[in-house]
Amino acid sequence: QARPRDVAKFRATMLDLARNERFAETAIYALPVGGSFKEGPSIHMMKAALIEYTNLQLLTVEHGKTREQSTVEIVVWELEKNVRTISRVLVLHKPDAKDQTIRWQTKAEVAKETRNIIKSVLPSDVISEVFDECIKTVDRSIGKNKTAAPAMVKAFEEIGINVQRLRQFCGVDKSRALDDWRPAEIRRLRSGCA
């Protein structure tokens, strides 16, 4: 084969990316679940990993779209082993949904499943290690910047979201000062809104 896969090189390249603040910030998603957060590798991280792993192809095909539903097929083709992993996404639309809402909803569902299908074909140990490194990179960046929380609060207040809602969203007690927010809380606020 002209370009055989090198897992050690893949790992090293992805870890280098994870140490880049801009990449690390886009590599994490946070989803509020109950009273806590679920965090994981974002679609941006998974697409970068797909490219760096080499010899994989991603294909997304819309098979049907009506006012009621959209059907999309996602295929990851592992070229070295000639194996395809396929997933179908069925997105049900509300009867009164506007076209733009349908597009956003479909795009979000397809992105989630794309992230999951890519993650399923990559070495899970490397993905976990890279994700952990992204967390460290973002937390170091936030830790160096004591104005991070106040600046974010100000930006949210400009669009009508007050500090009480942000505290509630992040689970930050109202007795703590803005410059006392932990990096994980600010990270979750950033990635939960990205």
Tab-separated table of C-alpha atoms in Angstrom:
chain	number	residue	atom	x	y	z
A	1	GLN	CA	0.000	0.000	0.000
A	2	ALA	CA	1.275	3.477	-0.870
A	3	ARG	CA	0.556	5.104	2.504
A	4	PRO	CA	0.190	2.528	5.262
A	5	ARG	CA	-1.233	3.726	8.544
A	6	ASP	CA	1.198	4.550	11.352
A	7	VAL	CA	-0.683	4.527	14.678
A	8	ALA	CA	2.310	5.898	16.621
A	9	LYS	CA	2.511	8.859	14.233
A	10	PHE	CA	-1.276	9.326	14.497
A	11	ARG	CA	-1.008	9.430	18.297
A	12	ALA	CA	1.916	11.894	18.266
A	13	THR	CA	0.211	14.198	15.747
A	14	MET	CA	-3.076	14.204	17.652
A	15	LEU	CA	-1.303	14.909	20.957
A	16	ASP	CA	0.503	17.836	19.307
A	17	LEU	CA	-2.860	19.150	18.149
A	18	ALA	CA	-4.290	18.692	21.652
A	19	ARG	CA	-1.570	20.950	23.070
A	20	ASN	CA	-2.684	23.756	20.752
A	21	GLU	CA	-5.125	26.012	22.664
A	22	ARG	CA	-7.301	26.830	19.655
A	23	PHE	CA	-7.680	23.200	18.673
A	24	ALA	CA	-8.263	22.047	22.256
A	25	GLU	CA	-11.058	24.586	22.750
A	26	THR	CA	-12.966	23.198	19.768
A	27	ALA	CA	-12.183	19.568	20.623
A	28	ILE	CA	-14.459	19.412	23.686
A	29	TYR	CA	-18.215	19.397	23.896
A	30	ALA	CA	-20.170	19.709	27.135
A	31	LEU	CA	-23.804	18.784	27.495
A	32	PRO	CA	-25.805	19.541	30.632
A	33	VAL	CA	-27.397	16.334	31.916
A	34	GLY	CA	-29.406	16.583	35.117
A	35	GLY	CA	-27.298	18.463	37.622
A	36	SER	CA	-23.950	17.771	35.959
A	37	PHE	CA	-22.252	17.765	32.567
A	38	LYS	CA	-21.354	15.113	30.056
A	39	GLU	CA	-18.152	15.963	28.211
A	40	GLY	CA	-16.594	14.277	25.235
A	41	PRO	CA	-14.662	14.687	21.998
A	42	SER	CA	-16.422	17.082	19.635
A	43	ILE	CA	-17.165	16.525	15.961
A	44	HIS	CA	-14.217	18.881	15.224
A	45	MET	CA	-11.798	16.628	17.113
A	46	MET	CA	-13.183	13.490	15.504
A	47	LYS	CA	-12.918	14.905	11.962
A	48	ALA	CA	-9.305	15.932	12.633
A	49	ALA	CA	-8.615	12.422	13.948
A	50	LEU	CA	-10.251	10.897	10.866
A	51	ILE	CA	-7.879	12.858	8.622
A	52	GLU	CA	-4.766	12.106	10.672
A	53	TYR	CA	-5.528	8.372	11.011
A	54	THR	CA	-5.297	8.113	7.205
A	55	ASN	CA	-6.896	5.651	4.839
A	56	LEU	CA	-10.434	6.410	5.992
A	57	GLN	CA	-13.181	7.988	3.946
A	58	LEU	CA	-16.300	9.652	5.308
A	59	LEU	CA	-19.462	9.842	3.239
A	60	THR	CA	-22.790	11.387	4.209
A	61	VAL	CA	-25.792	10.819	1.947
A	62	GLU	CA	-29.261	12.246	2.432
A	63	HIS	CA	-31.735	9.556	1.343
A	64	GLY	CA	-34.931	11.429	1.909
A	65	LYS	CA	-36.382	14.601	3.309
A	66	THR	CA	-40.008	15.472	3.882
A	67	ARG	CA	-41.789	17.918	6.177
A	68	GLU	CA	-42.080	15.045	8.681
A	69	GLN	CA	-38.598	13.492	8.600
A	70	SER	CA	-35.107	13.364	7.135
A	71	THR	CA	-33.096	10.188	6.556
A	72	VAL	CA	-29.312	10.384	6.287
A	73	GLU	CA	-26.757	7.606	5.886
A	74	ILE	CA	-23.232	8.034	7.236
A	75	VAL	CA	-20.449	5.749	6.016
A	76	VAL	CA	-16.869	5.461	7.241
A	77	TRP	CA	-14.852	3.339	4.855
A	78	GLU	CA	-11.689	1.785	6.276
A	79	LEU	CA	-9.587	1.514	3.123
A	80	GLU	CA	-6.785	-0.656	4.530
A	81	LYS	CA	-9.156	-3.433	5.566
A	82	ASN	CA	-11.861	-2.614	3.025
A	83	VAL	CA	-14.509	-2.441	5.749
A	84	ARG	CA	-17.401	-0.010	5.843
A	85	THR	CA	-19.171	1.106	9.007
A	86	ILE	CA	-22.630	2.433	8.220
A	87	SER	CA	-25.171	4.279	10.304
A	88	ARG	CA	-28.585	5.627	9.343
A	89	VAL	CA	-30.024	8.664	11.049
A	90	LEU	CA	-33.761	9.275	11.109
A	91	VAL	CA	-34.648	12.799	12.226
A	92	LEU	CA	-38.315	13.402	12.980
A	93	HIS	CA	-39.490	16.988	12.475
A	94	LYS	CA	-42.229	18.798	14.331
A	95	PRO	CA	-45.205	19.480	12.043
A	96	ASP	CA	-44.943	23.250	12.448
A	97	ALA	CA	-41.115	23.438	12.171
A	98	LYS	CA	-39.658	26.091	9.886
A	99	ASP	CA	-37.239	25.073	7.120
A	100	GLN	CA	-34.273	26.604	8.952
A	101	THR	CA	-35.151	24.697	12.145
A	102	ILE	CA	-35.367	21.463	10.166
A	103	ARG	CA	-31.926	22.117	8.632
A	104	TRP	CA	-30.359	22.895	12.044
A	105	GLN	CA	-31.977	19.890	13.696
A	106	THR	CA	-30.878	17.554	10.917
A	107	LYS	CA	-27.356	18.971	10.872
A	108	ALA	CA	-27.042	18.559	14.665
A	109	GLU	CA	-28.255	14.946	14.631
A	110	VAL	CA	-25.995	14.047	11.708
A	111	ALA	CA	-22.997	15.694	13.423
A	112	LYS	CA	-23.614	13.675	16.618
A	113	GLU	CA	-23.867	10.397	14.743
A	114	THR	CA	-20.864	11.282	12.549
A	115	ARG	CA	-18.831	11.917	15.695
A	116	ASN	CA	-19.952	8.584	17.137
A	117	ILE	CA	-19.278	6.544	13.999
A	118	ILE	CA	-15.807	8.050	13.526
A	119	LYS	CA	-15.048	7.407	17.205
A	120	SER	CA	-16.087	3.765	16.774
A	121	VAL	CA	-13.422	3.066	14.115
A	122	LEU	CA	-10.485	4.839	15.781
A	123	PRO	CA	-8.251	3.469	18.568
A	124	SER	CA	-10.199	4.328	21.730
A	125	ASP	CA	-7.079	4.540	23.909
A	126	VAL	CA	-5.566	7.212	21.668
A	127	ILE	CA	-8.829	9.178	21.471
A	128	SER	CA	-9.135	9.109	25.288
A	129	GLU	CA	-5.537	10.229	25.730
A	130	VAL	CA	-5.944	13.063	23.216
A	131	PHE	CA	-9.215	14.183	24.805
A	132	ASP	CA	-7.583	14.246	28.270
A	133	GLU	CA	-4.725	16.319	26.843
A	134	CYS	CA	-7.247	18.776	25.342
A	135	ILE	CA	-8.860	19.150	28.786
A	136	LYS	CA	-5.446	19.886	30.349
A	137	THR	CA	-4.597	22.405	27.622
A	138	VAL	CA	-7.864	24.303	28.007
A	139	ASP	CA	-7.684	24.242	31.799
A	140	ARG	CA	-4.089	25.571	31.734
A	141	SER	CA	-5.166	28.365	29.398
A	142	ILE	CA	-8.105	29.312	31.599
A	143	GLY	CA	-5.988	29.050	34.758
A	144	LYS	CA	-3.561	31.636	33.376
A	145	ASN	CA	-6.423	34.062	32.682
A	146	LYS	CA	-8.192	35.315	35.828
A	147	THR	CA	-10.434	37.530	33.685
A	148	ALA	CA	-11.917	34.575	31.791
A	149	ALA	CA	-15.095	34.220	33.862
A	150	PRO	CA	-15.812	37.962	34.200
A	151	ALA	CA	-15.279	38.455	30.452
A	152	MET	CA	-17.625	35.586	29.591
A	153	VAL	CA	-20.275	36.836	32.014
A	154	LYS	CA	-20.087	40.290	30.463
A	155	ALA	CA	-20.476	38.847	26.953
A	156	PHE	CA	-23.491	36.793	28.006
A	157	GLU	CA	-25.076	39.757	29.796
A	158	GLU	CA	-24.822	41.742	26.540
A	159	ILE	CA	-27.164	39.201	24.931
A	160	GLY	CA	-29.542	39.091	27.886
A	161	ILE	CA	-28.259	36.119	29.902
A	162	ASN	CA	-27.518	37.113	33.483
A	163	VAL	CA	-24.884	35.793	35.859
A	164	GLN	CA	-27.456	33.890	37.955
A	165	ARG	CA	-28.442	31.770	34.937
A	166	LEU	CA	-24.786	31.143	34.125
A	167	ARG	CA	-24.051	30.122	37.708
A	168	GLN	CA	-26.999	27.749	37.624
A	169	PHE	CA	-25.949	26.334	34.244
A	170	CYS	CA	-22.395	25.669	35.489
A	171	GLY	CA	-23.328	24.667	39.024
A	172	VAL	CA	-21.369	27.523	40.601
A	173	ASP	CA	-22.455	28.598	44.079
A	174	LYS	CA	-23.516	32.260	44.276
A	175	SER	CA	-21.102	32.893	47.158
A	176	ARG	CA	-18.060	32.402	44.896
A	177	ALA	CA	-16.570	35.435	43.182
A	178	LEU	CA	-16.321	35.491	39.384
A	179	ASP	CA	-12.538	35.282	39.463
A	180	ASP	CA	-12.830	32.174	41.665
A	181	TRP	CA	-14.553	29.972	39.086
A	182	ARG	CA	-12.675	26.744	38.425
A	183	PRO	CA	-11.260	26.058	34.948
A	184	ALA	CA	-13.649	23.109	34.518
A	185	GLU	CA	-16.659	25.394	35.097
A	186	ILE	CA	-15.478	27.962	32.584
A	187	ARG	CA	-14.556	25.189	30.120
A	188	ARG	CA	-18.048	23.770	30.391
A	189	LEU	CA	-19.587	27.169	29.844
A	190	ARG	CA	-17.419	27.704	26.764
A	191	SER	CA	-17.934	24.310	25.195
A	192	GLY	CA	-21.574	24.002	26.232
A	193	CYS	CA	-22.327	27.107	24.239
A	194	ALA	CA	-20.040	26.461	21.266
